[in-house]
mmCIF file of C-alpha atoms in Angstrom:
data_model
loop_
_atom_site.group_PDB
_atom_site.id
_atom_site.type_symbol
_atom_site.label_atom_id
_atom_site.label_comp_id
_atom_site.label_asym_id
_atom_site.label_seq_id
_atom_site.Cartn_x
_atom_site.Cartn_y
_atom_site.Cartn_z
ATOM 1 C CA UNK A 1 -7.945 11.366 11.968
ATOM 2 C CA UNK A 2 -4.078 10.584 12.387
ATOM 3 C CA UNK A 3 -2.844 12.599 14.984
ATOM 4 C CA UNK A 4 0.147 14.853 13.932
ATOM 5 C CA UNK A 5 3.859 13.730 15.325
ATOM 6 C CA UNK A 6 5.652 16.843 17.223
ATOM 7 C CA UNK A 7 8.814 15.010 17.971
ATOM 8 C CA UNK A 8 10.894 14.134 15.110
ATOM 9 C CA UNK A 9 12.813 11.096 17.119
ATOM 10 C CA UNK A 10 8.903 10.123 17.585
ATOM 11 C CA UNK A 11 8.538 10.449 13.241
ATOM 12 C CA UNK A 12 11.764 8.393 12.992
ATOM 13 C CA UNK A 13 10.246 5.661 15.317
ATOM 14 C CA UNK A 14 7.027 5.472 12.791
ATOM 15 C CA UNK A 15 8.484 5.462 10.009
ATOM 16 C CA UNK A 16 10.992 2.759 10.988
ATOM 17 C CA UNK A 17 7.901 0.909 12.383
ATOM 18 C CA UNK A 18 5.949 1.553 9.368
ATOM 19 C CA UNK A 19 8.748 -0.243 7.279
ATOM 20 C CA UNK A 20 9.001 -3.365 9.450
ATOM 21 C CA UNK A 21 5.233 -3.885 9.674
ATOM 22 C CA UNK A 22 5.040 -3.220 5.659
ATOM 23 C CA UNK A 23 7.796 -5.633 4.767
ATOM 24 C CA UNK A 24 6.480 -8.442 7.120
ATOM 25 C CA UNK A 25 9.596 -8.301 9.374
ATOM 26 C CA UNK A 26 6.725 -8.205 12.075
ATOM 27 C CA UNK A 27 4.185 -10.864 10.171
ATOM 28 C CA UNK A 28 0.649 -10.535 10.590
ATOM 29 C CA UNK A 29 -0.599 -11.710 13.791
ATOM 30 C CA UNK A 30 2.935 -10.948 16.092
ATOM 31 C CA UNK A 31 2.372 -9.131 19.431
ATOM 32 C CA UNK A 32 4.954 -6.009 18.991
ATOM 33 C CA UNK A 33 7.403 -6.816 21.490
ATOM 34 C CA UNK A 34 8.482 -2.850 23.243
ATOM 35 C CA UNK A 35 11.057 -3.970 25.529
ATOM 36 C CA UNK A 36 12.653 -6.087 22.692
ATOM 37 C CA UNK A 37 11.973 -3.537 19.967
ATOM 38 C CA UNK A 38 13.064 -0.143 21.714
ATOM 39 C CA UNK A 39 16.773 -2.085 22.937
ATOM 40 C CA UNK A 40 17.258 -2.790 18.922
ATOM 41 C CA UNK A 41 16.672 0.699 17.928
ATOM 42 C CA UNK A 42 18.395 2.252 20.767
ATOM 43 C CA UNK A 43 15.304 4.625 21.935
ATOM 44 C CA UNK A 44 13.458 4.674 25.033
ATOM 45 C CA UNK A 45 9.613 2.950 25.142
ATOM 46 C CA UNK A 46 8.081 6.774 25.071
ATOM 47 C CA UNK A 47 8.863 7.412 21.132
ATOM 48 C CA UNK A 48 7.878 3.814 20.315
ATOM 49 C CA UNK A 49 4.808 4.021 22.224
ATOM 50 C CA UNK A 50 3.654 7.079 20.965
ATOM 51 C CA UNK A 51 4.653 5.792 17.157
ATOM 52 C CA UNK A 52 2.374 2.478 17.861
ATOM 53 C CA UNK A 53 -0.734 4.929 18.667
ATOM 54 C CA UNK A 54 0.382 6.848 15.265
ATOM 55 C CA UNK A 55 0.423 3.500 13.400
ATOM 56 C CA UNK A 56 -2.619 1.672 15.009
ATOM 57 C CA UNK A 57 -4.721 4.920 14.295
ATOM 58 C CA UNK A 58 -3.910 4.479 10.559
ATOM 59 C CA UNK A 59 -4.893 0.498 10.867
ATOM 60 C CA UNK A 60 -1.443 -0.708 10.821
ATOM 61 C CA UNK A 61 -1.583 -2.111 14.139
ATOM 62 C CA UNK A 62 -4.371 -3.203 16.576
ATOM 63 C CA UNK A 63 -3.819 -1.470 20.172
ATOM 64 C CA UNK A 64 -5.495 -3.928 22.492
ATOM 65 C CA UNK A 65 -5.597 -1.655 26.290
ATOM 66 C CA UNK A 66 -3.265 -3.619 28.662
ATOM 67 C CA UNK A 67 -1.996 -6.372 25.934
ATOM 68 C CA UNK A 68 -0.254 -3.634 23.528
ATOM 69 C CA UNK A 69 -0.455 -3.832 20.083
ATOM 70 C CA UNK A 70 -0.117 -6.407 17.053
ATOM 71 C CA UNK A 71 -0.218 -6.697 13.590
ATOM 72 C CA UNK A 72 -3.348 -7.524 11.903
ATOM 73 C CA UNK A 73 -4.168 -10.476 9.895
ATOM 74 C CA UNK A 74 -5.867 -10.785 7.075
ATOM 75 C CA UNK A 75 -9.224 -12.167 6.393
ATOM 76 C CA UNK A 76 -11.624 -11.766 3.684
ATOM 77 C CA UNK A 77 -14.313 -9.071 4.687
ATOM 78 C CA UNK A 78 -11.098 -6.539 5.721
ATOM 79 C CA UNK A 79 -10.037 -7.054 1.627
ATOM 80 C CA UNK A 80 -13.646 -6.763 0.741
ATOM 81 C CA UNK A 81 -13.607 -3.380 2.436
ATOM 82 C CA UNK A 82 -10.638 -1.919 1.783
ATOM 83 C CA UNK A 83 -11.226 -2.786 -2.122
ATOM 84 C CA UNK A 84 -14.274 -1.235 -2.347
ATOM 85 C CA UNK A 85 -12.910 2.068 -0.916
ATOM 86 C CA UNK A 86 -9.977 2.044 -3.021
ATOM 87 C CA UNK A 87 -11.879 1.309 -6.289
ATOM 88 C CA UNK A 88 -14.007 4.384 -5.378
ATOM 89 C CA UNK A 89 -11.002 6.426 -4.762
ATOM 90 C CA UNK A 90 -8.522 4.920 -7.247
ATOM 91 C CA UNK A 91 -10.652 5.136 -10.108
ATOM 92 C CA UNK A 92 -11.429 8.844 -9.424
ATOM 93 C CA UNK A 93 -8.076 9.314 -9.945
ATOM 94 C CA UNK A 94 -7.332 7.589 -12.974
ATOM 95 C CA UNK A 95 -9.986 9.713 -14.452
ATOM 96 C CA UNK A 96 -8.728 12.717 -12.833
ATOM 97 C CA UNK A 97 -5.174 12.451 -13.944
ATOM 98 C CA UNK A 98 -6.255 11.409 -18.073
ATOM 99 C CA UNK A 99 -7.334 14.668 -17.657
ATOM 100 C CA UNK A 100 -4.597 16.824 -15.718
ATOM 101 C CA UNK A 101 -1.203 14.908 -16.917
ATOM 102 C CA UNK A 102 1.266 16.645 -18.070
ATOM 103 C CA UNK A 103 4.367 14.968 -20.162
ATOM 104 C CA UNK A 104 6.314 14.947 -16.983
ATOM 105 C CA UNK A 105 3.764 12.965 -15.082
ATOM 106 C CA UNK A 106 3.787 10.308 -17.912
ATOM 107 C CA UNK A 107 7.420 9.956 -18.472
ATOM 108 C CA UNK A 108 7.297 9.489 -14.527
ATOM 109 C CA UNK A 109 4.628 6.803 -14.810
ATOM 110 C CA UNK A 110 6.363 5.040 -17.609
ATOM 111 C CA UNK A 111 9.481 5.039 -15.842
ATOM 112 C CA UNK A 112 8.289 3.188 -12.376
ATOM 113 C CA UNK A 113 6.805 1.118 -14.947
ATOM 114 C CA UNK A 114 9.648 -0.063 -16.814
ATOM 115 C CA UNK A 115 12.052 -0.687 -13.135
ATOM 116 C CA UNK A 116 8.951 -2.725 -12.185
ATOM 117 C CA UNK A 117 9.399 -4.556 -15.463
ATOM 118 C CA UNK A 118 13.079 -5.280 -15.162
ATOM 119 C CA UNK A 119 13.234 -6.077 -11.546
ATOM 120 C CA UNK A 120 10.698 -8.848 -12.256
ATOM 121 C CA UNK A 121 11.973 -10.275 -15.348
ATOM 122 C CA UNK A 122 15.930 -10.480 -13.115
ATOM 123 C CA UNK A 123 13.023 -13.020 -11.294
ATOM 124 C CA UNK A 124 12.805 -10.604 -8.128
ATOM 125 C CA UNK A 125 9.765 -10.002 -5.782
ATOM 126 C CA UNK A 126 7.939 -7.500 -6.911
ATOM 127 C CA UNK A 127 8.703 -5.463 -4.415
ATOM 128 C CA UNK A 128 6.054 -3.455 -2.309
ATOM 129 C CA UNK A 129 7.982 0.122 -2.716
ATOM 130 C CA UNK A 130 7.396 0.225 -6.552
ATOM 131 C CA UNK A 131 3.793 -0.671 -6.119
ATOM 132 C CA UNK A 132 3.219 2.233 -4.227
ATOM 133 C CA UNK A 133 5.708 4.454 -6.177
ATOM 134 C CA UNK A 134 3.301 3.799 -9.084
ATOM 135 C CA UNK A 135 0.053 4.703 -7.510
ATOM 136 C CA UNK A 136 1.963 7.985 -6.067
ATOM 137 C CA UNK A 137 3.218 9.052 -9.398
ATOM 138 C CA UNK A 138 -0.853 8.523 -11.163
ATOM 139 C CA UNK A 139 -2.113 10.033 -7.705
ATOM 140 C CA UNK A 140 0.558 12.956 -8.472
ATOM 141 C CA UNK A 141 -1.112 13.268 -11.915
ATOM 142 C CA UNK A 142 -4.394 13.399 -10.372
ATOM 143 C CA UNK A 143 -3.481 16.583 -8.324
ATOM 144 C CA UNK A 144 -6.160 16.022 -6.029
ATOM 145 C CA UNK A 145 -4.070 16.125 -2.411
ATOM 146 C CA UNK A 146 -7.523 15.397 -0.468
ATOM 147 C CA UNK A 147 -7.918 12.047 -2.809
ATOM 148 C CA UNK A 148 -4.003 11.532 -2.236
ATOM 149 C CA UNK A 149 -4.183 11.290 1.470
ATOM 150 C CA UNK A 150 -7.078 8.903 1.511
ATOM 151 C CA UNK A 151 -5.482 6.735 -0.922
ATOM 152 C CA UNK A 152 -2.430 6.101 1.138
ATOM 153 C CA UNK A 153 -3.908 4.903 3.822
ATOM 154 C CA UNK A 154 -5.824 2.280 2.169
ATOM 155 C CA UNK A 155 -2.771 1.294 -0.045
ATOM 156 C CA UNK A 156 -0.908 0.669 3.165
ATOM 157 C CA UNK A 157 -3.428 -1.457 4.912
ATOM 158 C CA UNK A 158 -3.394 -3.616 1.757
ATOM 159 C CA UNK A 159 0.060 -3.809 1.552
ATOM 160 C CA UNK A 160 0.127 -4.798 4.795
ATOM 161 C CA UNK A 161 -2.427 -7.584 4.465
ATOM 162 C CA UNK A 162 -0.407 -8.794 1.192
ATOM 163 C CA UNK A 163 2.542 -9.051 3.419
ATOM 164 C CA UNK A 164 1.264 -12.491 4.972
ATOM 165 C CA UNK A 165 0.008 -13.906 1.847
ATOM 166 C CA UNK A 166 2.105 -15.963 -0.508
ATOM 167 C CA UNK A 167 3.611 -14.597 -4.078
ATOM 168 C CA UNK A 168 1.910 -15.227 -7.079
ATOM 169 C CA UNK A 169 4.003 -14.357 -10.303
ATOM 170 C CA UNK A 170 1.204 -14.476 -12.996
ATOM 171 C CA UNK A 171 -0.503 -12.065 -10.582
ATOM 172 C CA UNK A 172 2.469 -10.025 -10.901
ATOM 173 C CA UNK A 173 2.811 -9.961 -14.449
ATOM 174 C CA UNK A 174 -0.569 -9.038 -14.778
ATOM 175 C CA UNK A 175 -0.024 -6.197 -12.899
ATOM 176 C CA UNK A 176 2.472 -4.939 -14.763
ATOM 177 C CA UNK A 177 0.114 -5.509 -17.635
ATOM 178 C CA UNK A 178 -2.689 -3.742 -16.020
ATOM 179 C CA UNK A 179 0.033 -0.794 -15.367
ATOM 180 C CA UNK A 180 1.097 -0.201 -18.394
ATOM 181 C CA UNK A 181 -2.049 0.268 -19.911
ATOM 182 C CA UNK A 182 -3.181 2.773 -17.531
ATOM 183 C CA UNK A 183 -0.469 4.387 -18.775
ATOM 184 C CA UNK A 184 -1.374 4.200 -22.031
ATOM 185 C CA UNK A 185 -4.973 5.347 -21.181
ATOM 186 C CA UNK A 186 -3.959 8.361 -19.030
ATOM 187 C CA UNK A 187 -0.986 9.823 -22.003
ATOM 188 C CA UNK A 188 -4.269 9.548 -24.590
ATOM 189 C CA UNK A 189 -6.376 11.816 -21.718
ATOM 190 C CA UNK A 190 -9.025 8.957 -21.936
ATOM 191 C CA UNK A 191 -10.710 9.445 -18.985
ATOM 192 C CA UNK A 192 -13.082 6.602 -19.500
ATOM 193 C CA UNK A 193 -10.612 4.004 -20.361
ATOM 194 C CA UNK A 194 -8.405 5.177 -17.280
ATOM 195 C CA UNK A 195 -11.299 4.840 -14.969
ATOM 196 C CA UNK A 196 -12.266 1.117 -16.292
ATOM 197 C CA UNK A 197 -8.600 -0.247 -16.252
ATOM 198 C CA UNK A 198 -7.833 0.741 -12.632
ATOM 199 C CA UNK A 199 -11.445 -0.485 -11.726
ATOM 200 C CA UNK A 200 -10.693 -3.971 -13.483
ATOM 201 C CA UNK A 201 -6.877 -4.125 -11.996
ATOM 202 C CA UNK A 202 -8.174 -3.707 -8.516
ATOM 203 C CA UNK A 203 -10.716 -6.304 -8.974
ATOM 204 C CA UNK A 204 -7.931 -9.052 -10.236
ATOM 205 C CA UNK A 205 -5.558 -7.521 -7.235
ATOM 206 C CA UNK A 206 -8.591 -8.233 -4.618
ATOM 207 C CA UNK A 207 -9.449 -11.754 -6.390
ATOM 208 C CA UNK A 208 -6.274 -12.799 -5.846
ATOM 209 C CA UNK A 209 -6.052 -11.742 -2.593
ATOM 210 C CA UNK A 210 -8.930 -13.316 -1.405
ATOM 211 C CA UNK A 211 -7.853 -16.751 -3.066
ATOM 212 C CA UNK A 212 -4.465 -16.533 -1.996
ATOM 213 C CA UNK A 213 -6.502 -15.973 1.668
ATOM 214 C CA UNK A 214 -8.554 -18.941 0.899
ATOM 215 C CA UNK A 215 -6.989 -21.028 -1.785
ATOM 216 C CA UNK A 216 -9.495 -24.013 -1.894
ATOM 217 C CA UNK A 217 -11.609 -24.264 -5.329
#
Protein backbone atom coordinates (compact mmCIF):
# COMPACT_ATOMS: atom_id res chain seq x y z
CA UNK A 1 0.00 0.00 0.00
CA UNK A 2 1.39 3.66 -0.65
CA UNK A 3 1.88 5.20 2.47
CA UNK A 4 -0.04 8.56 2.88
CA UNK A 5 2.23 11.99 2.73
CA UNK A 6 1.53 14.28 6.01
CA UNK A 7 3.80 17.06 4.97
CA UNK A 8 2.77 18.99 2.05
CA UNK A 9 6.59 20.31 1.27
CA UNK A 10 7.07 16.28 1.39
CA UNK A 11 3.82 16.04 -1.53
CA UNK A 12 5.58 18.85 -3.45
CA UNK A 13 8.92 16.84 -3.42
CA UNK A 14 6.88 13.67 -5.03
CA UNK A 15 5.20 15.14 -7.24
CA UNK A 16 8.16 17.11 -8.62
CA UNK A 17 10.01 13.72 -8.49
CA UNK A 18 7.22 11.96 -10.05
CA UNK A 19 7.48 14.42 -13.10
CA UNK A 20 11.24 14.08 -13.64
CA UNK A 21 11.24 10.28 -13.40
CA UNK A 22 8.00 10.26 -15.87
CA UNK A 23 9.51 12.55 -18.45
CA UNK A 24 12.95 10.73 -18.47
CA UNK A 25 14.82 13.79 -17.07
CA UNK A 26 16.19 10.94 -14.71
CA UNK A 27 16.45 8.00 -17.61
CA UNK A 28 16.01 4.57 -16.68
CA UNK A 29 18.86 3.09 -14.99
CA UNK A 30 20.37 6.67 -13.19
CA UNK A 31 21.26 6.40 -9.46
CA UNK A 32 19.07 9.50 -7.97
CA UNK A 33 21.69 11.74 -6.96
CA UNK A 34 20.19 13.48 -3.13
CA UNK A 35 22.91 15.78 -2.50
CA UNK A 36 22.72 17.01 -6.18
CA UNK A 37 18.94 16.84 -6.38
CA UNK A 38 17.84 18.49 -2.94
CA UNK A 39 20.58 21.78 -3.77
CA UNK A 40 18.42 22.18 -7.24
CA UNK A 41 15.16 22.24 -5.56
CA UNK A 42 16.21 24.18 -2.63
CA UNK A 43 14.87 21.54 0.17
CA UNK A 44 16.69 19.69 2.68
CA UNK A 45 17.47 15.60 2.03
CA UNK A 46 14.46 14.78 4.72
CA UNK A 47 11.42 15.71 2.17
CA UNK A 48 13.32 14.11 -0.73
CA UNK A 49 14.04 11.10 1.15
CA UNK A 50 10.82 10.53 2.41
CA UNK A 51 9.30 11.33 -1.35
CA UNK A 52 11.84 8.49 -2.81
CA UNK A 53 10.19 5.86 -0.23
CA UNK A 54 6.65 7.34 -1.55
CA UNK A 55 7.80 6.81 -5.17
CA UNK A 56 9.78 3.47 -4.88
CA UNK A 57 6.67 1.99 -2.99
CA UNK A 58 4.55 2.76 -6.11
CA UNK A 59 7.49 1.08 -8.45
CA UNK A 60 8.81 4.26 -9.68
CA UNK A 61 12.05 3.83 -8.18
CA UNK A 62 14.11 0.86 -6.81
CA UNK A 63 15.39 1.66 -3.08
CA UNK A 64 18.50 -0.45 -2.84
CA UNK A 65 19.44 -0.20 1.48
CA UNK A 66 22.79 1.71 1.63
CA UNK A 67 23.09 2.51 -2.35
CA UNK A 68 19.73 4.74 -2.47
CA UNK A 69 17.50 4.55 -5.11
CA UNK A 70 17.33 4.47 -9.09
CA UNK A 71 15.17 4.36 -11.81
CA UNK A 72 14.18 1.16 -13.25
CA UNK A 73 14.82 -0.15 -16.61
CA UNK A 74 12.88 -1.84 -18.70
CA UNK A 75 12.95 -5.38 -19.75
CA UNK A 76 10.48 -7.63 -21.19
CA UNK A 77 8.85 -9.81 -18.35
CA UNK A 78 8.18 -6.21 -16.25
CA UNK A 79 5.91 -5.20 -19.71
CA UNK A 80 4.60 -8.69 -19.76
CA UNK A 81 3.32 -8.07 -16.25
CA UNK A 82 2.24 -4.88 -16.08
CA UNK A 83 0.12 -5.56 -19.46
CA UNK A 84 -1.57 -8.28 -18.24
CA UNK A 85 -2.78 -6.37 -15.13
CA UNK A 86 -3.79 -3.46 -17.01
CA UNK A 87 -5.75 -5.42 -19.69
CA UNK A 88 -7.64 -6.98 -16.71
CA UNK A 89 -8.27 -3.67 -15.23
CA UNK A 90 -8.53 -1.46 -18.34
CA UNK A 91 -10.93 -3.48 -20.05
CA UNK A 92 -13.24 -3.60 -16.97
CA UNK A 93 -13.46 -0.21 -17.41
CA UNK A 94 -14.18 0.26 -20.87
CA UNK A 95 -17.09 -1.95 -20.23
CA UNK A 96 -17.97 -0.20 -17.17
CA UNK A 97 -18.04 3.26 -18.56
CA UNK A 98 -20.25 2.07 -22.16
CA UNK A 99 -22.46 1.58 -19.54
CA UNK A 100 -22.31 4.63 -16.98
CA UNK A 101 -21.27 7.64 -19.53
CA UNK A 102 -22.97 10.40 -19.48
CA UNK A 103 -22.75 13.18 -22.49
CA UNK A 104 -20.30 15.05 -20.39
CA UNK A 105 -17.94 12.16 -20.04
CA UNK A 106 -17.95 11.75 -23.90
CA UNK A 107 -17.57 15.27 -24.96
CA UNK A 108 -14.57 15.01 -22.37
CA UNK A 109 -13.20 11.91 -24.08
CA UNK A 110 -13.60 13.34 -27.51
CA UNK A 111 -11.96 16.38 -26.56
CA UNK A 112 -8.43 14.84 -25.14
CA UNK A 113 -8.90 13.04 -28.24
CA UNK A 114 -8.93 15.65 -30.72
CA UNK A 115 -5.64 17.86 -28.72
CA UNK A 116 -3.96 14.43 -29.04
CA UNK A 117 -4.81 14.59 -32.72
CA UNK A 118 -3.58 18.08 -33.40
CA UNK A 119 -0.52 18.04 -31.31
CA UNK A 120 0.64 15.06 -33.40
CA UNK A 121 -0.26 16.10 -36.77
CA UNK A 122 1.95 19.93 -35.71
CA UNK A 123 4.62 16.59 -35.76
CA UNK A 124 5.00 16.77 -31.80
CA UNK A 125 5.75 13.85 -29.33
CA UNK A 126 2.92 12.52 -28.28
CA UNK A 127 3.26 13.60 -25.16
CA UNK A 128 2.89 11.32 -21.98
CA UNK A 129 0.31 13.86 -20.09
CA UNK A 130 -2.46 13.35 -22.76
CA UNK A 131 -2.03 9.64 -22.64
CA UNK A 132 -2.91 9.57 -19.24
CA UNK A 133 -5.48 12.44 -19.46
CA UNK A 134 -7.33 9.99 -21.76
CA UNK A 135 -7.36 6.94 -19.63
CA UNK A 136 -8.47 9.38 -16.59
CA UNK A 137 -11.33 10.85 -18.45
CA UNK A 138 -12.72 6.78 -19.64
CA UNK A 139 -11.62 5.76 -15.95
CA UNK A 140 -13.88 8.92 -14.85
CA UNK A 141 -16.68 7.38 -16.98
CA UNK A 142 -16.18 4.15 -15.39
CA UNK A 143 -16.95 5.59 -11.85
CA UNK A 144 -15.35 2.82 -10.25
CA UNK A 145 -12.67 4.85 -7.77
CA UNK A 146 -11.31 1.30 -6.45
CA UNK A 147 -10.55 0.34 -10.37
CA UNK A 148 -9.24 4.09 -10.73
CA UNK A 149 -6.57 3.83 -8.16
CA UNK A 150 -5.23 0.55 -9.41
CA UNK A 151 -5.10 1.77 -12.83
CA UNK A 152 -2.82 4.63 -12.08
CA UNK A 153 -0.34 2.93 -10.76
CA UNK A 154 0.16 0.60 -13.52
CA UNK A 155 -0.22 3.45 -16.14
CA UNK A 156 2.68 5.13 -14.42
CA UNK A 157 5.04 2.25 -14.29
CA UNK A 158 4.45 1.94 -18.05
CA UNK A 159 4.93 5.31 -18.72
CA UNK A 160 7.86 5.16 -17.01
CA UNK A 161 9.28 2.15 -18.84
CA UNK A 162 8.21 3.97 -22.28
CA UNK A 163 10.32 6.79 -21.15
CA UNK A 164 13.67 4.90 -22.18
CA UNK A 165 12.39 3.45 -25.28
CA UNK A 166 12.55 5.18 -28.62
CA UNK A 167 9.35 6.95 -30.48
CA UNK A 168 7.52 5.21 -32.91
CA UNK A 169 5.00 7.47 -34.92
CA UNK A 170 2.86 4.73 -36.66
CA UNK A 171 2.53 3.44 -33.09
CA UNK A 172 1.26 6.74 -32.28
CA UNK A 173 -1.15 7.13 -34.88
CA UNK A 174 -2.51 3.97 -34.12
CA UNK A 175 -3.20 4.99 -30.89
CA UNK A 176 -5.03 7.70 -31.69
CA UNK A 177 -6.90 5.31 -33.92
CA UNK A 178 -7.46 2.85 -31.23
CA UNK A 179 -8.76 6.04 -29.08
CA UNK A 180 -11.10 7.23 -31.01
CA UNK A 181 -12.91 4.24 -31.46
CA UNK A 182 -13.24 3.54 -27.91
CA UNK A 183 -14.87 6.52 -28.04
CA UNK A 184 -17.08 5.64 -30.44
CA UNK A 185 -17.83 2.29 -28.65
CA UNK A 186 -18.39 3.80 -25.16
CA UNK A 187 -21.05 7.02 -26.69
CA UNK A 188 -23.07 3.77 -28.40
CA UNK A 189 -23.04 2.07 -24.54
CA UNK A 190 -21.50 -1.05 -26.32
CA UNK A 191 -20.08 -2.66 -23.65
CA UNK A 192 -18.72 -5.49 -25.67
CA UNK A 193 -17.09 -3.51 -28.32
CA UNK A 194 -15.53 -1.17 -25.52
CA UNK A 195 -14.12 -4.11 -23.73
CA UNK A 196 -12.48 -5.71 -27.10
CA UNK A 197 -10.96 -2.34 -28.39
CA UNK A 198 -9.10 -1.46 -25.16
CA UNK A 199 -8.10 -5.24 -24.92
CA UNK A 200 -6.69 -5.10 -28.63
CA UNK A 201 -5.03 -1.39 -28.07
CA UNK A 202 -3.14 -2.64 -25.10
CA UNK A 203 -1.94 -5.60 -26.90
CA UNK A 204 -0.44 -3.33 -29.98
CA UNK A 205 0.84 -0.76 -27.02
CA UNK A 206 2.71 -3.91 -25.24
CA UNK A 207 3.91 -5.36 -28.81
CA UNK A 208 5.48 -2.43 -29.47
CA UNK A 209 6.96 -2.06 -26.40
CA UNK A 210 8.50 -5.19 -26.26
CA UNK A 211 9.99 -4.72 -29.91
CA UNK A 212 11.04 -1.36 -29.36
CA UNK A 213 12.84 -3.32 -26.07
CA UNK A 214 14.17 -5.85 -28.40
CA UNK A 215 14.06 -4.65 -31.94
CA UNK A 216 15.78 -7.65 -33.74
CA UNK A 217 13.33 -9.73 -36.19
Amino acid sequence: MTPPLHLSLAGQTVDVLRELVLTGEIPPGERVNEVELAHRLGISRGPLREAIRHLSSEGLLVLVPNKGAHVPKADAADVRALFELRSALECAAAELAASRRTEADVTRLREVCALSRANYQAGQAFPYRLDLAFHQALLDAARSPHIAEQVRLVQQRVVLLRSGLRDDPPHQRASLDDHDALVAAIAAGDTHQASRTMRLHLSRVRAQMLTSLDPTP
